[in-house]
Structures are given as structure tokens and as C-alpha cells.
């Protein structure tokens, strides 16, 4: 194996460590070995100064000023870095928004009555959304309302419009600012397509102009595609309410057929949950010698299930190979995004069946069962049956499931948070004004094998809650913090006195699970609601974002829309922009004067916590709220 680092340096999660040890013992390659084999990674690419946008290239600009300073077409480092970043944002925004479109299409078909396995579970939310979109609800049935809402939302994707349907959630000041800057997203698909156009050779050759469009592209994700995904998922699968479930590889059960649901879209996992309770399939599992069928989640599909149904979570991004290494996973059912092609290689070393389901995401070495929402339930049954059949091939002698799970609370939709506060943001605003809660921070995003797994998320979160800062988590950060025991009401003991008091009064943890990565829109919605309640813009609030272990293009889009919405954001992993000091200056300084927020890059979570505390205190001071000295930071972040 290529990796030589100590296992304890790779992950701070004990279950992960146990499985990495097993992988090394058995000569099974994992993500850490492949990272080591790639080193040293290409310095030009890491700095963002390589370009292969046309066949006069590929080109690279020498960051040390000795070699070429321009590509064959004449593009300099600023243009190349900005174009690359623009394309990264577009890819991330496209991933989220295409997920949203898949949900929207099924929502429309459900309204037409042509699907199987779906229903409109939250008609109160359906009506509220329809009213928000100017659709008549009085005297109409849910199907009729849903049909019109589906049409209106579909228009946000492709047609000629000037703004998105969710824009009115924003404070007026922010809407006006975007108008003035020319970054109001006009259509979800449009901004992505325009970014691909602009970054073709010889189109947008002004890095500032390209990056401003990058913000607009990301906003079409945050206030467009991802928001459609979150809101319609709530209507179809239920708006999350606080519930307690568990996390870790111990969620697998040796005596059961274990099926992991991995990927992002709840369309598939929801019907699989129904199929796993089908008496005929449960009987089949028993016939094969299992006690029952046990479903576990991975990554964001896992978050969707945990938020709404309390299904246990096996792990986050870097656990996807390790869950197979337990020898107890019978089937891994995947749809799309963040599913490493390597899972089929690891699965070959065991009896695990990898089942791909999305026609747009096939995996060599997987069994493909094409998912069709018109026959959703029937296909879900076929998938579960395949898992049961794989169980019959399991070798009990190779089963090594790490013991124990950690309890965690999930389910904090905006509706649930406001519900706990008595229906208005007032108690939260009062707690912030009084300094019991100093501010709130979204700690979100991935795992990345370049960072010790979970350490960035957990360290940052601990430092923030200790300082009376409420932490909102989504995606793989939620799983990391869940494993660390920070997401039960008892974790209030780890919080500062003010936050502890508020959490105890409400019976909530100091770290609130708000869902999957598309559900970062819940954080946007909450921030916008607070700003509107206070009659101010989002950038005036004591808020921040952080992605301590990000890896994905989606995370870049998220970071960009969070900043463009007015929220300061700290990244724990360097984005590929450092080959252009101008781009770095714009993103880490200049943007503050443009959108009222900027990026920082800080790999050390302790220092990131200080940066964020200092930012929150500055915002509090700006609002005339009581201030706390946060100490100085030696190394200024980029
Ligand atoms: O969308 S946090 S590793 S699983 S990209 Fe992926 Fe990152 Fe996890 Fe979900 Ni989000
Ligand atoms: Fe080179 Fe310009 Fe072509 Fe990029 S677009 S590969 S910099 S010639």
C-alpha cells in the first residue's frame, strides 16, 4: 500500500481507524492510499494556473515569473484562475440544481397522478409555497396547486425571466444590491450555461467580470435549484422535525440484511424505506436466515433519511469504502454525487452488491437497476430483493463491525426551529441581543483525505459553542459532529453559559442538524428571515459559514452563494486560486466592499474559530450589541 502515515493521523474517528487498519492488513486500497500515490500533486493545477479549455493548449503560467506568463491565446494567470473557478462553480451549481430538477419532475408527475410510491405529505407547506409563488390556493385541491407550482418552478430553470421565484425571501436591501451589481440570478440553467460560454476561449477576459458571474451562477443554485430541492422534498417526504437516531458503523447489524443508501436524492431512498418494510420481503430475508432488513444512510441521502425518518447514519464521505470493509454490508444502493468509483473495487473484495440506479450515473462493476418514478415502489422492491440475495453470499467469518453507536438529534428544519421558538424569530433575536447567543455559524461540507477526517469540523464546532455561538450543520459536517457526541441536548454542557441556558430551556443541542448539502438553503432562509425581521440586510448579522474539510465542486458553489448572500466564509482547504494574487485579493478582501462578505482560508480549525469569533464580535458591534474581547490572531488568513 502506498500510504505510510499512521492510521491515527488519517482519521479522528475510531470506527474509521479500525477499518483502515483492516484495509492495510488485507491489502485493500482506500482513498488515503490513492492520495499518497498521487503525491506530489501538480503544483500548476493546485494554484489554478493550468488551462485546457482549447486545443491550442494545454497551457500553464509559471507562478514564479520565470517561465511563460501567458497561455497560447494570451490568457494570463488572472483570466485562467477566474475561468477555472467559474467552471468549478458552474459544475457544483449544476449538480445541485439538476438534483432539484429531478425532484421537481417527479413532483410534477405526482401532481399528474402518474407516479408510484409518492404522495404529498406536507400539504400545509405546499400551500405556503404556492402562496409565496403567487398561486391561488383557496378552494383548490392539493394536486391542482402542486401542478401549477411545478410549472412555475420549472420556468425558473429554463425560461426567459429576470429573477427567481424564491427571491422575495431576501431582504429588499440584498435584492437591490444584486440588481445594482448585475448578479441577480435570472434562471437556473441560464447562469450555468452562460458560465460555460463566458469561459470558452476569447469570451470573458476580465477576471472581475467572470467572478461576478460566478457569484450569480452560485446564487442560481442557493436561491434556485437547491432551494427547489429542499422545499419540494419537504412537501413530498415530510418537513423534518427533531428526532433522535444514531450514527457510526455500529449502525450495521450482523444479524440483518444490511443495505446502505448512498448519494443524494431522497426520491429513491424514500421508496426503498417503504419496500424494506414490505412483509413479503421481510419474510424473504428471514427465509435466508436474517432477522430482518436494516437500512443505514451514508452521506447526504443518509442525512435526508435521518432528518425525516430517524434512519441511522453509517458515516460521512470518507466512510464509504470503510463501510464495505465491515464485511457486513450486503448492498450499497447509490444514485449520484460523491460516490467514489472505488466503491465497486472494494466491494469486489467482499460479497457486497453495489446497485446503481440513476441512468446519468452508472458505475463499472455495479449492478444497474434503472430507477423510474412511475414504477418507484416496484423498482424499490427489486433493489431490496437484490440486497437480500447478496446477504446469502455473506461470509460470517469476515464480519467485523466496530461496536457501538453515538446518539444524535436531527430534524431542524426552519419550520421546526421557529416552531420550537413559538412561531417567531423573536426569542432567537432576543437571545442574540442579550449576548446569550453571540451569533450563529453554518459549519458545513465534506471530508477530504488531505485533512484528518472530522478533526476540522469537530474542533471548530467545539470552539464556537464554547464561545456561545450556535452552530448549524449540514452534509458530512453533521455526521462528523454527530459522531463526536455534539448533537444531543446533553452536549449543551460543552457550550458556553449563555448558549447552554438557551439549549436547556428549549431541550435542543448546541449544534443543529439542518440536513443535506442542498439543505444549506434552510440556513439561507433562516438568515434571510432574521434579517427581514430586524429590517436589515444579511451581511449586518453576526453570522458566518465554514467548510473546514471541503472537497467538492458543490462546496465551491455553496461557499460562493453564502458569501454573495452576505455571509463571511472560512475554508479549511485551499481552493485552486493562489496562482493569481488579484483573484485572491478580490475574494479574500475586495468582495467585502462589493457584497458585504468575503472568503478566508485557514487550515487550522483553532485559528478559524478565532477568525470567526472576531468577525461575529465585529458584526455585533456594528449592530450596537454587547461586545466580548476575542483575542488576537497571529497569522492573518489569506
Ligand atoms: O452534498 S458534504 S462530501 S456528501 S459534497 Fe459530498 Fe461534501 Fe459530503 Fe453531500 Ni455535500
Ligand atoms: Fe491555452 Fe488559452 Fe487554450 Fe487555455 S484557452 S488552453 S490558455 S490557448
XYZ file of C-alpha atoms and ligand atoms in Angstrom, residues 96 99 262-264 298-301 303 315-318 320 336-339 444-448 457 474-479 515-518 520 549-555 558, ligand 1:
54
model
C -27.342 20.700 -7.012
C -30.862 17.140 -8.362
C -25.607 6.403 -0.534
C -25.792 9.527 -2.663
C -28.103 12.491 -2.540
C -24.322 7.409 4.026
C -23.514 10.982 3.024
C -26.418 13.235 2.065
C -29.009 10.586 1.233
C -28.914 12.982 6.000
C -20.962 7.616 8.130
C -19.772 10.517 6.051
C -17.804 10.836 2.832
C -14.598 9.056 3.878
C -17.992 4.982 2.042
C -25.375 10.259 -7.669
C -22.734 12.682 -6.357
C -19.824 11.986 -4.013
C -19.905 8.240 -4.708
C -20.840 22.540 6.538
C -19.333 20.457 3.783
C -17.292 17.395 3.208
C -14.433 15.236 4.347
C -11.206 15.443 2.368
C -15.417 20.034 11.766
C -25.397 20.043 7.176
C -23.823 17.410 4.936
C -20.799 15.484 6.125
C -20.152 18.028 8.876
C -23.386 16.950 10.558
C -22.178 13.352 10.575
C -29.959 18.431 6.619
C -28.125 17.528 3.455
C -25.985 19.877 1.354
C -28.905 21.120 -0.752
C -27.899 24.702 3.160
C -12.792 19.817 5.127
C -14.417 20.612 1.780
C -13.519 18.719 -1.386
C -16.374 19.064 -3.862
C -17.303 21.464 -6.674
C -20.697 21.708 -4.958
C -18.957 23.083 -1.882
C -22.171 26.779 -1.716
O -23.506 17.066 -0.811
S -20.769 17.303 2.261
S -18.792 15.020 0.616
S -21.925 14.013 0.630
S -20.498 17.426 -1.236
Fe -20.489 15.173 -0.693
Fe -19.398 17.088 0.577
Fe -20.468 15.129 1.880
Fe -23.397 15.554 0.234
Ni -22.112 17.783 0.302
